[in-house]
Structure formats: structure tokens, C-alpha cells
mmCIF file of C-alpha atoms in Angstrom:
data_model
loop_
_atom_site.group_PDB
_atom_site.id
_atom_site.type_symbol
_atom_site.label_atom_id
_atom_site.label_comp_id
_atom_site.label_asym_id
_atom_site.label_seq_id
_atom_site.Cartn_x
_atom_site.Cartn_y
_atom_site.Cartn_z
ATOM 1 C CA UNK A 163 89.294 70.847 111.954
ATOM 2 C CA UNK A 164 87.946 71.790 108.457
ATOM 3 C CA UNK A 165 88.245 75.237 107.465
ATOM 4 C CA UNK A 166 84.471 77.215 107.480
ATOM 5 C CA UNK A 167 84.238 78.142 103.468
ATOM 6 C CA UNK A 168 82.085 80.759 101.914
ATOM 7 C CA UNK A 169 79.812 78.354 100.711
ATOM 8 C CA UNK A 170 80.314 79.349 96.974
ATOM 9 C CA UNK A 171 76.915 77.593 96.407
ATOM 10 C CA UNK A 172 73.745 79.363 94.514
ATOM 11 C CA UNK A 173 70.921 80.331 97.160
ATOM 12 C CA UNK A 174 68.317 82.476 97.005
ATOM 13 C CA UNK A 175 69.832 86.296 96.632
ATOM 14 C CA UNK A 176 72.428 85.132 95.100
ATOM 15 C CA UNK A 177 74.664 87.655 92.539
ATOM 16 C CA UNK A 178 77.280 85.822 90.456
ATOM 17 C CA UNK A 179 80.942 87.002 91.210
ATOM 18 C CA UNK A 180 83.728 87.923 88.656
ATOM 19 C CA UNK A 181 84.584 84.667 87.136
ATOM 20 C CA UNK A 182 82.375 82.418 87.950
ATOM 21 C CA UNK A 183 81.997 82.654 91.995
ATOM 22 C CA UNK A 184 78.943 83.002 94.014
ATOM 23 C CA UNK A 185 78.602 85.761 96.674
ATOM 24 C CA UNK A 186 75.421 85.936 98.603
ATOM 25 C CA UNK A 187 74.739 89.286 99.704
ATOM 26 C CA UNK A 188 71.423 91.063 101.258
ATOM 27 C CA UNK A 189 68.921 91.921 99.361
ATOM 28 C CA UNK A 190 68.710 95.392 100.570
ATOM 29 C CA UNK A 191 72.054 95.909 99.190
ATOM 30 C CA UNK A 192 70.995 94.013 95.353
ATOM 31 C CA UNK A 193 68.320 96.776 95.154
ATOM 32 C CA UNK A 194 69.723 98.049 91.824
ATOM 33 C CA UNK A 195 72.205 94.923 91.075
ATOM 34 C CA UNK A 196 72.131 93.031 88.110
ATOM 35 C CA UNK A 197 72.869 89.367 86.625
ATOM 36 C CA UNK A 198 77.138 89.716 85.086
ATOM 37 C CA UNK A 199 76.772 90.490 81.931
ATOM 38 C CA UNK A 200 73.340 91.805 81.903
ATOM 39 C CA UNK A 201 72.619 95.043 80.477
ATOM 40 C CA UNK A 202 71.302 97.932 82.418
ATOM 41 C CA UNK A 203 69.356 101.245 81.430
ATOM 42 C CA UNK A 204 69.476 103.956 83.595
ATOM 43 C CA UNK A 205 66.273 105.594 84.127
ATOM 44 C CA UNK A 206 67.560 108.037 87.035
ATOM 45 C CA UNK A 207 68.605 110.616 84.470
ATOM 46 C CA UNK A 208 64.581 111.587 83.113
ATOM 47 C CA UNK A 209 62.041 110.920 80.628
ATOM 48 C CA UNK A 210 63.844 113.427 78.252
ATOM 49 C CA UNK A 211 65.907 112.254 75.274
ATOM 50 C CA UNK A 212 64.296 108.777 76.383
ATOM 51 C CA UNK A 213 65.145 107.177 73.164
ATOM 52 C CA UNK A 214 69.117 107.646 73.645
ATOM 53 C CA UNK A 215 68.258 106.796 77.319
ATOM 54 C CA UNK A 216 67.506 103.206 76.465
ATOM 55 C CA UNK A 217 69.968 102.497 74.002
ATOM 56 C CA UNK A 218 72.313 102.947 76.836
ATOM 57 C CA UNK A 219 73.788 100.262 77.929
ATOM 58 C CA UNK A 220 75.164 100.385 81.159
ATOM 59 C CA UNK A 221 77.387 97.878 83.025
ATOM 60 C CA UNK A 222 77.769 97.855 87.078
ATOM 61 C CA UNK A 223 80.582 96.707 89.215
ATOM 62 C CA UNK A 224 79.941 96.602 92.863
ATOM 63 C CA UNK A 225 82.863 96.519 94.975
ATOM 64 C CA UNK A 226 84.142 97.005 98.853
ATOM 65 C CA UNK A 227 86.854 99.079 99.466
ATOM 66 C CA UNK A 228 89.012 98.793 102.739
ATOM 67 C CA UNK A 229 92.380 99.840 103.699
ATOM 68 C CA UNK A 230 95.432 97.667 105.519
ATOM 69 C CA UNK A 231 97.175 100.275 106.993
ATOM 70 C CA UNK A 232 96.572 102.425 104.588
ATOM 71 C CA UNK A 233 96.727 100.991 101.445
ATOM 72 C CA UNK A 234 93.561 100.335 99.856
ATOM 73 C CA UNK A 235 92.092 96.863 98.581
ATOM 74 C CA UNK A 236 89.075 97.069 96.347
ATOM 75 C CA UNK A 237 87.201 93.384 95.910
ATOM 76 C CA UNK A 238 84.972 93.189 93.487
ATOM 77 C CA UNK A 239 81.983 91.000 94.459
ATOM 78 C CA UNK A 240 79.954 90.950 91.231
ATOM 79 C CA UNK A 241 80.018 92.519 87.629
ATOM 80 C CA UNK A 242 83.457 91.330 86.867
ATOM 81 C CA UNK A 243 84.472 89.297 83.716
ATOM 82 C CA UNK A 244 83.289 85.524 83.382
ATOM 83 C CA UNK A 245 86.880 83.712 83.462
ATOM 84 C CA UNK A 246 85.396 79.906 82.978
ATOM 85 C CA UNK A 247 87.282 77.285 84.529
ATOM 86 C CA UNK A 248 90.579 76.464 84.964
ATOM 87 C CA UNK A 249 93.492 76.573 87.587
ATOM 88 C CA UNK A 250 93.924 80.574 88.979
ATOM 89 C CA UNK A 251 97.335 80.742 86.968
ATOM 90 C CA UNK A 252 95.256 79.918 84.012
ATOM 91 C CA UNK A 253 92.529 82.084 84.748
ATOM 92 C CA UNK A 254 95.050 84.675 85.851
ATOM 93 C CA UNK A 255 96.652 84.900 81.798
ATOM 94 C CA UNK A 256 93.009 84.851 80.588
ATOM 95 C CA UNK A 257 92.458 88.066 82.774
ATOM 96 C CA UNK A 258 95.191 89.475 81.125
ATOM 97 C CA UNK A 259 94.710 88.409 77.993
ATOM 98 C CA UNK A 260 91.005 88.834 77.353
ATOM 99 C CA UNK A 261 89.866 91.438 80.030
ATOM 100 C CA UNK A 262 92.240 93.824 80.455
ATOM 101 C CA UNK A 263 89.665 96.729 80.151
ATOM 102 C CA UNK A 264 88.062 96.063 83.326
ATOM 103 C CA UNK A 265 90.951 96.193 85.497
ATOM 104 C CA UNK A 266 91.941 99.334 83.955
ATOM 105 C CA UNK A 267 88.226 99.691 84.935
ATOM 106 C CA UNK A 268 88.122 99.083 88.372
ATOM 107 C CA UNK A 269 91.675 100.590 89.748
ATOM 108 C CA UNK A 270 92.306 103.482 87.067
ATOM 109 C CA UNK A 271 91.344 107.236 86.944
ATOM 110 C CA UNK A 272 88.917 108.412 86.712
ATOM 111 C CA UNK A 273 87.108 105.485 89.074
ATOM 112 C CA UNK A 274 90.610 104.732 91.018
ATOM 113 C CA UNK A 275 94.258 105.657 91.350
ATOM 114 C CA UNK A 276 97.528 104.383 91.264
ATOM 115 C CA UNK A 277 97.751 103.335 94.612
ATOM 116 C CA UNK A 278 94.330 100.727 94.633
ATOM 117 C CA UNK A 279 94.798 97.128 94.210
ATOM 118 C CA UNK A 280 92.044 94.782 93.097
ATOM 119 C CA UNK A 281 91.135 91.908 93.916
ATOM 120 C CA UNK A 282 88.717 89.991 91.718
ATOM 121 C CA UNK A 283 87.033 87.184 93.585
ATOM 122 C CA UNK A 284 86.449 83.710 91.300
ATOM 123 C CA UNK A 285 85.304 80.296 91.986
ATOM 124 C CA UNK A 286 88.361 78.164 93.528
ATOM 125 C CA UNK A 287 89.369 75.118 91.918
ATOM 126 C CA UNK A 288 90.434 73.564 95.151
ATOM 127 C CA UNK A 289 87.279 73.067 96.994
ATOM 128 C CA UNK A 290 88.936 73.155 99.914
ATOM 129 C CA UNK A 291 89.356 76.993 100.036
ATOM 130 C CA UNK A 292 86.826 79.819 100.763
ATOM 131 C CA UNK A 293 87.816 81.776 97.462
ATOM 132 C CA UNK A 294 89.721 82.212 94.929
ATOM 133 C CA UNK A 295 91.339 85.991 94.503
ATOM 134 C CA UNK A 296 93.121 87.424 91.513
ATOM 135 C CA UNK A 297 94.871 90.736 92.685
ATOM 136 C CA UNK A 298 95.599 93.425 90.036
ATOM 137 C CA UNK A 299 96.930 97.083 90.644
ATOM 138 C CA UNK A 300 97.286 99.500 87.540
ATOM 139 C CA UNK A 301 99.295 98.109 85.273
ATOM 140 C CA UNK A 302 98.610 94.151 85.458
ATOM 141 C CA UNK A 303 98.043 91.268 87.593
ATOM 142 C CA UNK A 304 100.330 90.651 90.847
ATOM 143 C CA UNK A 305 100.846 86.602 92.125
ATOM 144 C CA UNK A 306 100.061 87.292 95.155
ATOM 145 C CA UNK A 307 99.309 89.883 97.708
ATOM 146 C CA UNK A 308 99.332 90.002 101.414
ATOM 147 C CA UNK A 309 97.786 93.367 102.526
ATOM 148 C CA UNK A 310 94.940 92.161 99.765
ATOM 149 C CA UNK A 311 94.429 89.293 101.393
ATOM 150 C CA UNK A 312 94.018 90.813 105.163
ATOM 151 C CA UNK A 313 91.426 93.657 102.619
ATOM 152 C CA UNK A 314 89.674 90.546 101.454
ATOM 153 C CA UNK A 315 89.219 88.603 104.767
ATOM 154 C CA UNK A 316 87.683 91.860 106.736
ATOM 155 C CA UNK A 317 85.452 92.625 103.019
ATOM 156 C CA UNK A 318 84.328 88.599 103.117
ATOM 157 C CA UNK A 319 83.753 89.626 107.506
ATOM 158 C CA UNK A 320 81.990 92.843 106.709
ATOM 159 C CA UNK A 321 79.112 91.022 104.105
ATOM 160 C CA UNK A 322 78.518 88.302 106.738
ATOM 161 C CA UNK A 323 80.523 85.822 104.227
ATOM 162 C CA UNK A 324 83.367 85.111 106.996
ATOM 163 C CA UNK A 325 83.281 83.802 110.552
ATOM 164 C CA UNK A 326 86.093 83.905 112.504
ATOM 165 C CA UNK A 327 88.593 81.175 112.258
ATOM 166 C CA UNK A 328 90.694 79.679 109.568
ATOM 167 C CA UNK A 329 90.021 79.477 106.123
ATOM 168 C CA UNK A 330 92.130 79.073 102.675
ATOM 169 C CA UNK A 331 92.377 81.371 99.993
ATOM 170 C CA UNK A 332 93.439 80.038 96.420
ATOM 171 C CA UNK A 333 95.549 82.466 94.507
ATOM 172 C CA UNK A 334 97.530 82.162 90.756
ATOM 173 C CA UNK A 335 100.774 81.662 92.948
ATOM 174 C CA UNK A 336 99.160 78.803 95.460
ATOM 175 C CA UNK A 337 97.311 78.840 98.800
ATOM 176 C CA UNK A 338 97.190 80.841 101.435
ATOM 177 C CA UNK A 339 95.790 80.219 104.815
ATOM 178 C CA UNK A 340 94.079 83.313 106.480
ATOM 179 C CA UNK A 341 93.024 82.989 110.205
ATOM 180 C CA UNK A 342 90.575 85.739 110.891
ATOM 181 C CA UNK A 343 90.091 86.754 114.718
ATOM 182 C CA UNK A 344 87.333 87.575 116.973
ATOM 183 C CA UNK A 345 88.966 91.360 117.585
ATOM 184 C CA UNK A 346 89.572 91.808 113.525
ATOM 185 C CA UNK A 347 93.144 90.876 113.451
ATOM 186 C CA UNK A 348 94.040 88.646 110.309
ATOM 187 C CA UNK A 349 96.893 86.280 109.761
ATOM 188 C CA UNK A 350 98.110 85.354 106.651
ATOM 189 C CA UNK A 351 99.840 82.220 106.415
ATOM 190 C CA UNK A 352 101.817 82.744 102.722
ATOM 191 C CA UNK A 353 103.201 81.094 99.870
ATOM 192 C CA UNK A 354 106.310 79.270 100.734
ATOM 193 C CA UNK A 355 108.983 82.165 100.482
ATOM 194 C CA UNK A 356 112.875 82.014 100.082
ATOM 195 C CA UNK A 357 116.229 84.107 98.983
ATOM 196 C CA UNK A 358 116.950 83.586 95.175
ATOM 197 C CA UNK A 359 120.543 86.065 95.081
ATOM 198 C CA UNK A 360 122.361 87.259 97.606
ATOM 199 C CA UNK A 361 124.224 90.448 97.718
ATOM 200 C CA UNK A 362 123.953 91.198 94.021
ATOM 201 C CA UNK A 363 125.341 94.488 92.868
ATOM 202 C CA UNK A 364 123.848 97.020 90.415
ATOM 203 C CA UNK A 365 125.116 99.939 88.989
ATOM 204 C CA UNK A 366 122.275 103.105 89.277
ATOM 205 C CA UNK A 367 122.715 105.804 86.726
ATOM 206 C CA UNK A 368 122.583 108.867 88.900
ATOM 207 C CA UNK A 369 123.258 106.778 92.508
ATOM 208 C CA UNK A 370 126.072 104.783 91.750
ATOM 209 C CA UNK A 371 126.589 100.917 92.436
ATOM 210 C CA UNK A 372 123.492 98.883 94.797
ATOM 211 C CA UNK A 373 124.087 96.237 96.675
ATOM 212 C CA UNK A 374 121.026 93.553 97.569
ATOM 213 C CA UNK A 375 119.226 90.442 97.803
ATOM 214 C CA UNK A 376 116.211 88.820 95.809
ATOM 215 C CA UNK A 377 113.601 87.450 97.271
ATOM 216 C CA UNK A 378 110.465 85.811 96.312
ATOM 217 C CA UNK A 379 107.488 85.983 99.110
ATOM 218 C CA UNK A 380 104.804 86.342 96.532
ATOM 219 C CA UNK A 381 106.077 88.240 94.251
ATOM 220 C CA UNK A 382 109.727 89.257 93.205
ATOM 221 C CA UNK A 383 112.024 91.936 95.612
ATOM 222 C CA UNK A 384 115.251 93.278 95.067
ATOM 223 C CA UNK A 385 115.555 93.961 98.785
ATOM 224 C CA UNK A 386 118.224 96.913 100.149
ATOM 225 C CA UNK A 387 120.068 98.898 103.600
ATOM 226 C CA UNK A 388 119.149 101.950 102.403
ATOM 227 C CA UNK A 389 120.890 104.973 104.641
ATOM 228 C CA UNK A 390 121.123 107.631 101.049
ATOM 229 C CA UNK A 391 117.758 109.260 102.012
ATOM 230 C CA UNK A 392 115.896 109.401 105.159
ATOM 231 C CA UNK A 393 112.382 106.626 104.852
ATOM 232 C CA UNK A 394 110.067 109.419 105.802
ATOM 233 C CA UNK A 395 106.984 110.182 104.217
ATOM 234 C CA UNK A 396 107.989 113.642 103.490
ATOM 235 C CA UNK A 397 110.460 111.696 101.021
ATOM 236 C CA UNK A 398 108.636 109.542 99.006
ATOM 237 C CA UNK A 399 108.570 111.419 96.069
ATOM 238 C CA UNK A 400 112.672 111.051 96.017
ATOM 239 C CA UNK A 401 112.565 107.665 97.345
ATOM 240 C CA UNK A 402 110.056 106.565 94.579
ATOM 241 C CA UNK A 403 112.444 108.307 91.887
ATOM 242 C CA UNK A 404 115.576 105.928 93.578
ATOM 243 C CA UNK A 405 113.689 102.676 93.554
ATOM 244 C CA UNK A 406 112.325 103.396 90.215
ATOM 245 C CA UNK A 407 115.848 103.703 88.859
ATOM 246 C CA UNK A 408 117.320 100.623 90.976
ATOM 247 C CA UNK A 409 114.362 98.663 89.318
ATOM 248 C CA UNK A 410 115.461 99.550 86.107
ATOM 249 C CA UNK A 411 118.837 98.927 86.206
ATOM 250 C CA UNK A 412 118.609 95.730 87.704
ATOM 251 C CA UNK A 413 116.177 94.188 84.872
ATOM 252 C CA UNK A 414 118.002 95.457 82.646
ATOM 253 C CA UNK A 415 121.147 93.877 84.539
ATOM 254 C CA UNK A 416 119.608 90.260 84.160
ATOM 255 C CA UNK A 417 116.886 90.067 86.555
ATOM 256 C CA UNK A 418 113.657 91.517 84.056
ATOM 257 C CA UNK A 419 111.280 89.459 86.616
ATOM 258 C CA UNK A 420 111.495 91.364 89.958
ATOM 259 C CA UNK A 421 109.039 94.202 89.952
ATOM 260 C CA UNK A 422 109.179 95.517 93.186
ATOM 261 C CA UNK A 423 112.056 97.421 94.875
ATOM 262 C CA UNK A 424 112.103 97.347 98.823
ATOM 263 C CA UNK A 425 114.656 99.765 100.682
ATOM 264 C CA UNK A 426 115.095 98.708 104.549
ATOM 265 C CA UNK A 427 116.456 101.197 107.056
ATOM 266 C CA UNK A 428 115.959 101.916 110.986
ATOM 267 C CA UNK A 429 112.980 101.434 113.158
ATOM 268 C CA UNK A 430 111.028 104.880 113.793
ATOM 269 C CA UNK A 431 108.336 103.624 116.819
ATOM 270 C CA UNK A 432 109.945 101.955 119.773
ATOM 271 C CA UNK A 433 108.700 98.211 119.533
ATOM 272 C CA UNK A 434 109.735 97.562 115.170
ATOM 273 C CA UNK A 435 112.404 96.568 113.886
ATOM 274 C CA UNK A 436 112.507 98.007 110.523
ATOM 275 C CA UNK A 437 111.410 100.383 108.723
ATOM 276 C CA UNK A 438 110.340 99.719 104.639
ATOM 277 C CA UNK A 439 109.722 101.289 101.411
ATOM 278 C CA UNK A 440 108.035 99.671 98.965
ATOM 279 C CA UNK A 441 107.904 100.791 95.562
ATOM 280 C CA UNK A 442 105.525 98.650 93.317
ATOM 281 C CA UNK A 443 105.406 97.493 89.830
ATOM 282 C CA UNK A 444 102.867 100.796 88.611
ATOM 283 C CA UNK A 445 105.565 103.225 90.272
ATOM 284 C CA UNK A 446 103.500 103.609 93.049
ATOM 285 C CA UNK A 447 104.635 103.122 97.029
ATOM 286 C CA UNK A 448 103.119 100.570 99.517
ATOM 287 C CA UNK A 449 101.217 102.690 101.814
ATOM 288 C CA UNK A 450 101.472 99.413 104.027
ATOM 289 C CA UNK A 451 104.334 97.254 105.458
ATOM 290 C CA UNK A 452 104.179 95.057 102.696
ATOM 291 C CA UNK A 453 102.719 91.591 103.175
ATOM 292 C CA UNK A 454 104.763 89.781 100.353
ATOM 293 C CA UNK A 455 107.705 92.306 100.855
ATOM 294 C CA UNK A 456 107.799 91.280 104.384
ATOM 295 C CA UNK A 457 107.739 87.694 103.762
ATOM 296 C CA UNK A 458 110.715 88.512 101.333
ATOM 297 C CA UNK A 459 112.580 90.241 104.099
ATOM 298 C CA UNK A 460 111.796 87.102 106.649
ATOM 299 C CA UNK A 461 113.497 84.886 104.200
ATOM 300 C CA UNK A 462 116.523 87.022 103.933
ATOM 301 C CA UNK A 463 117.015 87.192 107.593
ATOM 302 C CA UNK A 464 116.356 83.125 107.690
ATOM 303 C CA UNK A 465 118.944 82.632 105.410
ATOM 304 C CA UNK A 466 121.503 84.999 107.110
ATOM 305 C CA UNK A 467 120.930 83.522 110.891
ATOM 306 C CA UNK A 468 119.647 86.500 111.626
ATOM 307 C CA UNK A 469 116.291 85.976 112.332
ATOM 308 C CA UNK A 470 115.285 82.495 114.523
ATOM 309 C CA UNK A 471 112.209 80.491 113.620
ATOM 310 C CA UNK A 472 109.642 81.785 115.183
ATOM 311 C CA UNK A 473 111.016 84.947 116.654
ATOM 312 C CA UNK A 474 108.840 88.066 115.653
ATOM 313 C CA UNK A 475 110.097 90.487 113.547
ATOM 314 C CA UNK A 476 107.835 93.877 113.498
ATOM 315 C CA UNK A 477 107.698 95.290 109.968
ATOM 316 C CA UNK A 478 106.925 99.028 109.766
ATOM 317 C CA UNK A 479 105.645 101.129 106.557
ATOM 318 C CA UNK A 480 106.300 104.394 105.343
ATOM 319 C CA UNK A 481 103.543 105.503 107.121
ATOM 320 C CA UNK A 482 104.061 104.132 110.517
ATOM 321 C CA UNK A 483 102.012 101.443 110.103
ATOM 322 C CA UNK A 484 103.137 97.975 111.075
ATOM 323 C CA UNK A 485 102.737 94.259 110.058
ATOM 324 C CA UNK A 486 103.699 91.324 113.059
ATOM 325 C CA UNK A 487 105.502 88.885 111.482
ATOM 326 C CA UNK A 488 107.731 85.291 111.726
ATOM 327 C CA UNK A 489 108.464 82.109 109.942
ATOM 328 C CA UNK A 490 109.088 78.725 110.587
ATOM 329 C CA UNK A 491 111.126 76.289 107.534
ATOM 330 C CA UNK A 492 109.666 74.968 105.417
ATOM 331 C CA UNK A 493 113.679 73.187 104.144
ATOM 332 C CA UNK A 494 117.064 74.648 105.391
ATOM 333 C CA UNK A 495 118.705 73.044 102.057
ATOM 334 C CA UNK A 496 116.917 75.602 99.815
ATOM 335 C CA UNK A 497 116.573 78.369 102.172
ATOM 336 C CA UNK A 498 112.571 77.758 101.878
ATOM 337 C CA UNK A 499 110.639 79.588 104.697
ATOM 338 C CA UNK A 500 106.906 79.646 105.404
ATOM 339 C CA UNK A 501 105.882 83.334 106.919
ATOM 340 C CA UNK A 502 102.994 84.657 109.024
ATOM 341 C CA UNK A 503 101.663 87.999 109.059
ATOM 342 C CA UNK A 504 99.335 89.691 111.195
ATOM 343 C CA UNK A 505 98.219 93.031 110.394
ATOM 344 C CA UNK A 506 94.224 94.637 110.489
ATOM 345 C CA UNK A 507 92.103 95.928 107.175
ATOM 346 C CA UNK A 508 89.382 98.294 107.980
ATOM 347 C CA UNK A 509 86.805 98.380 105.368
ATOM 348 C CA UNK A 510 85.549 102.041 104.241
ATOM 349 C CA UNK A 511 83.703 101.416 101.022
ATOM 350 C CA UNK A 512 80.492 99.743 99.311
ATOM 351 C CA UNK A 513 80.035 101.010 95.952
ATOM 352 C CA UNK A 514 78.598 100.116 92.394
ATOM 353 C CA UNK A 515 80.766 101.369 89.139
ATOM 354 C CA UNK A 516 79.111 102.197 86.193
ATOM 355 C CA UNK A 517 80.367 101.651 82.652
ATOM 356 C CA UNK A 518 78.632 103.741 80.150
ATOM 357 C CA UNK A 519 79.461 103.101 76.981
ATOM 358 C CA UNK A 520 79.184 106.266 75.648
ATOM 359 C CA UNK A 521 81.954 107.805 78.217
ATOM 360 C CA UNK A 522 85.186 108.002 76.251
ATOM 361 C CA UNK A 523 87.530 106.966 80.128
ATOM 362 C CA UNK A 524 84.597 103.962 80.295
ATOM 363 C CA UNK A 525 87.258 101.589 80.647
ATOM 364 C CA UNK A 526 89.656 103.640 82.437
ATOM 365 C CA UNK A 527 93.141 105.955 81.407
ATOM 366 C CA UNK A 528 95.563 104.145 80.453
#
């Protein structure tokens, strides 16, 4: 059955989306909305000093915030930089390249924090997919994110652009399949994941030597038993100062590519079967089980026996929160798995950031 798509087609009350997608949206909720690009004066201040008033130019974001339990997704839906055409991966380094100021925009102080991710929706190149999604947190792009993805399904369900059933998201890393349910539930089917190294040690300056595996299930994850300190949420400032230092020491070991450290320990609710930490490339902790961390861990315990295809494995976060997840193979020889999560966004959010020009943080600390 073909997937229902967003129907990225121009109709009337229409906004363009960042990079070159197409977003209808009420027209009670364009009131105020511009054209991308389009400069805005805002005449809500008063007729006084009217002549700097107008040479004001103003530029508005709208986004939708939500939260997958608890950590927050913020889609932007229009205002966000033209990216032109081009695979996502492409479109992805252009991001990076030429636009850099408005994710430092959109997730930074004094609009954001450390612990939003983005998620800039574009045109897809493969027609065959409801969007395209680059995810960003606050210091770059990610490949690929999986609590982002359950964000942007409920955001897309919220503004009437999603039904429920299946649909395909294209992101820089490749496709994901999202089935969105009747009682809010979303399942992300991900990115092919599998073990790269197992067991590798790493000496820690200040914890001694690490032992654990690297995954990729999105993006990269050095992946650890961790017993040293207690996965509470009382202790995330001392678990963030560990992971931090086990990230560093590994890149500078000879893995520089993974960016995210994930220490496993016990089960705290009666029904999981592990507990996670997630520390992620800004320094900042998954308030979430992890979507791509999960998928990481799924193709560790494929590759170990540990875990059968198909057998659920229930992923709990810092928080308490939990992701259902399993796998099937995609190819025993390479250890290749393909993962399914399940986890719920709730969307708390609609909002329209302004960019004055004359504000010194326009574009965001950094």
C-alpha cells in the first residue's frame, strides 16, 4: 500500500518551509507569517521613533516544539534557510557550511538551550517520502535522530499534515519509515544499524581504563556496563563529566568520529531492561531513551546472541522514560540489523522567532 505523503505541493495558504518544502498550515495561524526571506517591520512597538521602526528588518521563524519523553524536538515549518536542491547529505554540508547562524538561531540561548534539537523540514528528493528532516542540536548537524523523528511525526499530526499510518521520512543518513498510530504511538523503522568494534579499551584520565563497543544506529556510540556511578538523575552532572572524558579519550585514541557516549546499567521500573545515559555531541544528556542509541544497543546485543530477532528489548532513560524496541537482520555476515522503536512525542509548543537585526544574540550565543 503506498505510504499517505504530506503532499509537499503549493495550495492555497501555503508558507514555504526551510529549504525548499511546502507546509500548508491554517490561515488563522499565518496571521502574521511571512514569504522565507521576506522582510518584516514590526509595527507592534508604536508610532514613536517610526523612522528606525521601519528600517528594521525583522526575520520570523515559526516552529512546533514537542517533547519524546522529555527531550524536546523543535521543527521548524517556515522561515528557515533556502537549501536548493540536492540529495539531504548534500543539503546537510550546505547547512553547515552556509547557514550556520540560524541553527545557532533556532536551538541556542537566548531563544533555546542545550538540550533542544532541531529539525529543519526540506523538500525530499525521493518522492516517495513525506519529508525530508535535517536534525541539528547546538553545536552542528546530527545524521539522524530517532526521538526527532517520533517529535516530527506528532508536529506533522498536530498541523493536520499526518494521518495515521505509514509514511517515509528522508534524512542525510537514508530513510526512515515512521508508522504513526491511531492512539499517538510512533514507530520508527531506522537506518540499517550494526557493531563496528567490539570490546575496545580506553584509558580515562581520572577513571582509569574503559572497556566498550561502537555502534552505528544513526549516529556513532561508544556503548558501556557502567556500575562506577549510580544512572540516577540526581547524578547527571557526574555522569555527564565521565562520558565527557570517555569521549575524549577515545577520539583521541583513534576513533575522532563517535560523538556520543552511552553508559548501560540495571533496569529501575519492573518491565525494562536497561537503563541508559546518553551524553550527546554539545555535552548535553538525552533526556530520552535514545532512539539512535537504542538502535546502537540492539545491534550490540544481535551481534552477541543476546538479543533474538524480534524479541523486545525495553530501553529506559535517565528519566524513567522508556522506548519499546527490536530488530530483525538485515545480514548476519556483517552484523547488519534493522531496529524498531516505539516511543510517544507530545507536542507543547507553536511559536514564531524573531531575528532583529539590531539585537547583538540575533543569531544566537555561541
Amino acid at each position: 500500500m503506498r505510504e499517505q505523503g504530506l503532499q509537499l505541493r503549493r495550495e492555497p495558504g501555503e508558507r514555504r518551509l526551510g529549504g525548499r518544502g511546502l507546509l500548508r498550515v491554517s490561515r488563522d495561524r499565518e496571521e502574521n507569517s511571512q514569504e522565507e526571506g521576506e522582510p518584516h517591520i514590526d509595527k507592534s512597538i508604536g508610532h514613536e521613533n517610526s523612522a528606525a521602526i521601519e528600517s528594521a528588518v525583522m526575520q520570523r521563524v515559526k516552529v512546533v516544539d514537542s517533547h519524546t519523553g522529555g527531550e524536546p524536538t523543535r521543527v521548524v515549518v517556515s522561515g528557515g534557510p533556502d537549501l536548493g536542491p540536492g540529495t539531504l547529505a548534500e543539503r546537510r554540508r550546505r547547512f553547515e557550511r552556509e547557514f550556520d547562524r540560524y541553527r545557532s538561531a533556532i536551538i541556542n540561548e537566548p531563544r533555546g538551550s542545550e538540550v533542544i534539537v532541531g529539525a529543519l523540514l526540506v523538500e525530499p528528493q525521493d518522492r516517495s517520502c513525506a519529508a525530508g528532516v535535517i536534525f541539528f542540536n547546538n553545536v552542528g548537524t546530527i545524521g539522524m535522530c530517532g526521538h526527532g523523528s517520533i517529535g516530527l511525526a506528532a508536529t506533522l499530526a498536530h498541523l493536520g499534515r499526518m494521518q495515521p499510518g505509514e509514511h517515509r521520512f528522508e534524512t542525510p543518513v537514508g530513510i526512515v519509515a515512521v508508522t504513526l498510530r491511531d492512539n499517538g504511538e510512533v514507530t520508527v523503522a531506522n537506518v540499517p544499524s550494526w557493531r563496528s568494534h567490539k570490546a575496545v579499551p580506553v584509558d580515562v584520565p581520572g577513571i582509569g581504563q574503559v572497556t566498550g563497543d561502537i555502534a552505528w544506529g544513526g549516529n556513532w556510540f561508544y556503548l558501556v556496563d557502567w556500575n562506577r556511578t549510580a544512572l540516577t538523575l540526581q547524578n547527571t552532572e557526574t555522569l555527564s563529566e565521565e562520558a565527557w572524558k570517555i569521549r575524549k579519550a577515545l577520539n583521541a585514541q583513534g576513533h575522532p568520529d563517535v560523538d556520543h557516549v552511552e553508559l548501560v546499567g540495571a533496569p529501575v521500573a519492573a518491565g525494562s531492561s536497561a537503563r541508559n545515559f546518553v551524553l550527546c555531541p554539545g555535552k548535553a544528556y538525552d533526556r530520552s531513551p535514545c532512539g539512535t542509541g537504542t538502535s546502537a544497543k540492539l545491534a550490540c546485543l544481535a551481534a552477541d546472541g543476546k538479543l533474538a530477532e524480534g524479541a523486545p528489548w525495553v530501553q529506559e532513560s535517565i528519566l524513567g522514560s522508556t522506548f519499546s524496541a527490536s530488530y530483525h537482520w538485515l545480514d548476519r555476515a556483517s552484523g547488519k540489523v534493522a531496529p524498531l522503536i516505539t516511543g510517544r512525542a507530545y507536542v507543547n509548543a507553536e511559536s514564531t522567532l524573531l531575528i532583529d537585526e539590531r539585537d547583538p544574540f540575533a543569531w544566537g550565543i555561541r
